[in-house]
């Protein structure tokens, strides 16, 4: 097996994905609680929240002075034009956003987004100065038929083929097994370890800088499994759906991530992985 560049041990990244949840008043309480609760956390921890488009202005207003960055959950593959209902990357960037999720499995499934479209969206995000969080993941059936690597390669290659090495080195990758999202049970640490290792090897084919991008795990990350998942080698943090809507849970997950910063393989025992 080829020697892989080690993922960064000096930092962790936790991104919340609110999906289609929220309301002005409830958001305010949540954002204030998160701003307050994350203040004293390890400086090596980076935190982001991907909110519905209409709340980008509120995120900018309430998170502007905090350590939490914000972003969107999707964007258009077009720059501008007659695309009713679409939101461009530059519009998202206008609100001070740092991130845009692209290729979430809910977009791939419910909106029939294919690998090329996802790659175009990642490219638009980068052109607008946003960091795309590119989601890849296999369905339950694909895993059962041992197609996981094939599916992940196809999803990832579409993005890597489209981007320059410099662009590819600026993305965040999120491994989100479709069967674990919203299910209440995450993938096992062993499965996560194997897939992340595979993804890291795949990234390395594009160049050493690309092999060092953050690779997050997403799929039912909760306070009680976060430390274990984040201590798996080559897991650089998490993409968190349901638990990001609850301040107490999201803060506990951030704390868990902070606690794994600098952890090396030999120290995994007490995390449950
Ligand atoms: C997600 O939507 O990206 C996600 C990981 O959801 P959940 O944490 O609820 O499984």
Coordinates of C-alpha atoms and ligand atoms in Angstrom, one line a residue:
X1 CA 0.0 0.0 0.0
X2 CA 1.4 3.4 -0.9
X3 CA 2.4 5.8 1.8
X4 CA -0.3 8.5 2.3
X5 CA 0.2 12.0 3.4
X6 CA -1.3 12.3 6.9
X7 CA -4.4 14.3 7.4
X8 CA -3.8 17.4 9.5
X9 CA -3.6 16.6 13.2
X10 CA -3.6 20.2 14.2
X11 CA -7.1 21.1 13.3
X12 CA -10.7 19.8 12.9
X13 CA -13.6 21.2 11.0
X14 CA -17.2 20.8 12.0
X15 CA -19.9 22.0 9.6
X16 CA -23.6 22.1 10.5
X17 CA -26.2 21.5 7.7
X18 CA -29.6 22.9 8.7
X19 CA -31.3 21.4 5.7
X20 CA -34.8 23.0 5.2
X21 CA -35.2 23.9 8.9
X22 CA -35.3 27.2 10.7
X23 CA -37.2 30.4 11.3
X24 CA -36.0 33.9 12.0
X25 CA -36.8 33.8 15.7
X26 CA -35.5 30.3 16.5
X27 CA -32.4 30.9 14.4
X28 CA -31.5 33.9 16.5
X29 CA -31.6 31.9 19.7
X30 CA -29.6 29.1 18.2
X31 CA -27.0 31.3 16.6
X32 CA -26.5 33.3 19.9
X33 CA -26.1 30.1 21.9
X34 CA -23.6 28.8 19.4
X35 CA -21.6 32.0 19.3
X36 CA -21.4 32.1 23.1
X37 CA -20.8 28.3 23.5
X38 CA -17.9 28.1 21.0
X39 CA -16.0 31.2 22.1
X40 CA -13.6 29.4 24.4
X41 CA -13.1 26.3 22.3
X42 CA -9.7 25.2 20.9
X43 CA -8.4 27.6 18.2
X44 CA -7.6 24.5 16.1
X45 CA -11.3 23.9 15.7
X46 CA -13.0 25.5 12.7
X47 CA -16.8 25.7 12.7
X48 CA -19.3 26.4 9.9
X49 CA -23.0 26.5 9.5
X50 CA -24.8 25.9 6.1
X51 CA -28.2 27.6 6.3
X52 CA -31.1 27.9 3.9
X53 CA -30.5 30.8 1.4
X54 CA -33.0 33.2 3.1
X55 CA -31.1 33.1 6.3
X56 CA -27.7 33.9 4.9
X57 CA -28.3 37.6 5.8
X58 CA -29.2 36.7 9.4
X59 CA -26.1 34.4 9.7
X60 CA -24.0 37.3 8.4
X61 CA -25.5 39.7 10.9
X62 CA -25.4 37.4 13.9
X63 CA -22.2 35.4 13.2
X64 CA -20.1 38.3 11.8
X65 CA -18.2 38.8 15.1
X66 CA -18.1 35.1 16.1
X67 CA -15.6 32.4 15.2
X68 CA -18.3 30.5 13.3
X69 CA -18.3 30.8 9.5
X70 CA -21.5 30.3 7.4
X71 CA -22.5 29.1 4.0
X72 CA -25.2 27.7 1.7
X73 CA -26.4 24.2 1.1
X74 CA -26.4 24.4 -2.7
X75 CA -25.9 26.9 -5.5
X76 CA -26.5 27.2 -9.2
X77 CA -24.2 25.7 -11.8
X78 CA -24.7 29.0 -13.8
X79 CA -23.1 32.4 -13.2
X80 CA -26.2 34.4 -13.9
X81 CA -29.2 34.6 -16.3
X82 CA -32.7 33.4 -16.9
X83 CA -32.7 30.6 -14.4
X84 CA -35.7 31.2 -12.3
X85 CA -35.4 30.0 -8.7
X86 CA -31.6 29.5 -8.9
X87 CA -29.1 31.2 -6.6
X88 CA -25.6 31.9 -7.9
X89 CA -22.3 31.4 -6.1
X90 CA -21.6 35.2 -6.2
X91 CA -25.0 35.9 -4.6
X92 CA -24.0 33.6 -1.7
X93 CA -20.6 35.2 -1.5
X94 CA -22.3 38.6 -1.3
X95 CA -23.5 37.6 2.2
X96 CA -20.0 37.0 3.5
X97 CA -20.4 33.2 3.2
X98 CA -17.4 30.9 3.3
X99 CA -18.9 27.6 2.3
X100 CA -21.3 26.0 -0.1
X101 CA -22.3 22.3 0.1
X102 CA -22.5 20.7 -3.3
X103 CA -23.7 17.2 -4.2
X104 CA -25.5 16.4 -1.0
X105 CA -27.3 13.1 -1.4
X106 CA -30.7 14.7 -0.9
X107 CA -29.9 16.9 -4.0
X108 CA -28.6 14.0 -6.0
X109 CA -31.7 11.9 -5.1
X110 CA -34.6 14.4 -5.0
X111 CA -33.3 16.7 -7.7
X112 CA -31.6 14.2 -9.9
X113 CA -28.3 16.0 -9.7
X114 CA -25.6 14.1 -11.5
X115 CA -21.8 14.0 -11.1
X116 CA -21.1 16.5 -13.8
X117 CA -23.6 19.1 -12.5
X118 CA -22.1 18.7 -9.0
X119 CA -18.6 19.3 -10.5
X120 CA -19.9 22.4 -12.2
X121 CA -21.3 23.7 -9.0
X122 CA -18.0 23.1 -7.2
X123 CA -16.3 25.1 -9.9
X124 CA -18.7 28.0 -9.6
X125 CA -18.2 28.0 -5.9
X126 CA -14.4 28.2 -6.2
X127 CA -14.7 31.0 -8.8
X128 CA -16.8 33.0 -6.4
X129 CA -14.2 32.5 -3.6
X130 CA -16.3 30.0 -1.7
X131 CA -15.1 26.7 -0.4
X132 CA -17.3 23.9 -1.8
X133 CA -18.0 21.0 0.5
X134 CA -18.3 18.2 -2.0
X135 CA -20.5 15.3 -0.7
X136 CA -20.0 11.8 -1.9
X137 CA -21.6 8.6 -0.6
X138 CA -23.1 5.3 -1.5
X139 CA -26.6 4.0 -1.0
X140 CA -27.3 0.9 1.1
X141 CA -27.8 -1.2 -2.0
X142 CA -24.6 0.0 -3.6
X143 CA -22.7 -1.0 -0.4
X144 CA -24.4 -4.4 -0.3
X145 CA -23.3 -5.1 -3.8
X146 CA -19.8 -4.0 -3.0
X147 CA -20.0 -1.0 -5.3
X148 CA -19.0 1.5 -2.7
X149 CA -15.5 2.3 -4.1
X150 CA -16.8 2.4 -7.6
X151 CA -19.6 4.8 -6.8
X152 CA -17.3 7.1 -4.7
X153 CA -14.6 7.1 -7.4
X154 CA -17.2 8.2 -10.0
X155 CA -18.6 10.9 -7.9
X156 CA -15.2 12.2 -6.9
X157 CA -13.5 11.9 -10.3
X158 CA -16.2 14.0 -11.9
X159 CA -15.1 16.9 -9.6
X160 CA -11.4 16.2 -9.7
X161 CA -11.4 16.0 -13.5
X162 CA -13.1 19.4 -13.8
X163 CA -10.8 21.3 -11.4
X164 CA -7.2 22.3 -11.7
X165 CA -4.8 21.0 -9.0
X166 CA -4.9 24.3 -7.2
X167 CA -8.7 24.4 -7.2
X168 CA -9.0 20.7 -6.1
X169 CA -6.6 21.5 -3.2
X170 CA -9.1 24.1 -2.0
X171 CA -12.2 22.0 -1.6
X172 CA -13.5 20.1 1.4
X173 CA -14.7 16.5 0.8
X174 CA -17.4 15.0 2.9
X175 CA -18.0 11.2 3.0
X176 CA -21.7 10.8 3.7
X177 CA -23.0 7.2 3.4
X178 CA -26.6 7.7 2.2
X179 CA -27.8 4.9 4.5
X180 CA -26.4 6.6 7.6
X181 CA -27.9 10.1 7.0
X182 CA -30.8 10.9 9.3
X183 CA -30.9 7.2 10.4
X184 CA -29.8 7.7 13.9
X185 CA -26.9 5.3 13.5
X186 CA -23.6 6.3 11.9
X187 CA -21.3 4.1 9.9
X188 CA -18.9 2.1 12.0
X189 CA -15.5 3.4 12.8
X190 CA -14.0 0.6 10.7
X191 CA -16.1 1.4 7.6
X192 CA -15.3 5.1 8.0
X193 CA -11.6 4.4 8.4
X194 CA -11.5 2.2 5.2
X195 CA -13.5 4.6 3.1
X196 CA -11.5 7.7 4.2
X197 CA -8.3 5.8 3.5
X198 CA -9.6 5.0 0.0
X199 CA -10.7 8.6 -0.6
X200 CA -7.3 9.9 0.5
X201 CA -5.5 7.6 -1.8
X202 CA -7.8 8.6 -4.6
X203 CA -7.2 12.3 -3.9
X204 CA -3.4 11.7 -3.9
X205 CA -3.6 10.8 -7.6
X206 CA -4.4 14.4 -8.3
X207 CA -1.3 15.6 -6.3
X208 CA 0.1 15.8 -2.8
X209 CA -1.7 19.1 -2.0
X210 CA -5.0 17.6 -3.0
X211 CA -4.4 14.6 -0.7
X212 CA -4.2 17.0 2.3
X213 CA -7.7 18.5 1.9
X214 CA -10.0 18.1 4.8
X215 CA -12.2 15.0 4.5
X216 CA -15.2 15.0 6.8
X217 CA -17.5 12.2 7.8
X218 CA -21.3 12.8 7.8
X219 CA -24.2 10.6 8.7
X220 CA -25.9 10.6 12.2
X221 CA -23.0 12.3 14.0
X222 CA -24.2 12.8 17.5
X223 CA -22.6 13.8 20.8
X224 CA -22.2 10.2 21.9
X225 CA -20.4 9.0 18.7
X226 CA -18.6 12.1 17.6
X227 CA -15.3 11.6 19.6
X228 CA -15.0 8.1 18.2
X229 CA -15.7 9.1 14.6
X230 CA -13.4 12.1 14.7
X231 CA -10.6 10.1 16.2
X232 CA -10.5 7.8 13.2
X233 CA -7.3 8.4 11.2
X234 CA -7.9 10.6 8.1
X235 CA -11.2 12.0 9.4
X236 CA -10.8 15.7 9.7
X237 CA -14.1 16.5 11.2
X238 CA -17.8 16.2 10.5
X239 CA -20.8 17.3 8.5
X240 CA -23.7 17.4 10.9
X241 CA -27.3 17.5 10.0
X242 CA -30.0 16.9 12.6
X243 CA -27.8 17.5 15.6
X244 CA -26.8 21.0 14.3
X245 CA -30.3 22.2 15.0
X246 CA -29.8 21.8 18.7
X247 CA -27.3 24.1 20.4
X248 CA -26.5 21.7 23.2
X249 CA -25.9 18.8 20.8
X250 CA -23.9 20.8 18.3
X251 CA -21.7 22.3 21.0
X252 CA -21.1 18.8 22.4
X253 CA -20.0 17.6 18.9
X254 CA -17.7 20.6 18.5
X255 CA -16.2 19.9 21.9
X256 CA -15.7 16.3 20.9
X257 CA -13.9 17.4 17.7
X258 CA -11.7 19.8 19.7
X259 CA -10.8 17.0 22.0
X260 CA -9.5 14.9 19.1
X261 CA -7.2 17.6 17.8
X262 CA -3.6 16.4 17.8
X263 CA -4.7 12.8 18.6
X264 CA -2.6 10.1 17.0
X265 CA -3.6 6.6 16.2
X266 CA -2.3 5.1 19.5
X267 CA -4.6 7.3 21.5
X268 CA -7.9 6.0 20.1
X269 CA -8.8 3.5 22.8
X270 CA -10.9 5.8 25.1
X271 CA -13.1 7.2 22.2
X272 CA -14.9 3.9 21.5
X273 CA -13.2 3.4 18.1
Ligands
LIG1 C1 -26.4 15.7 6.5 O1 -27.6 16.1 6.1 O2 -25.5 16.0 5.8 C2 -26.3 14.8 7.6 C3 -25.2 14.2 7.9 O3 -27.5 14.5 8.3 P1 -27.6 13.8 9.8 O4 -26.4 14.3 10.6 O5 -28.9 14.2 10.3 O6 -27.5 12.3 9.5

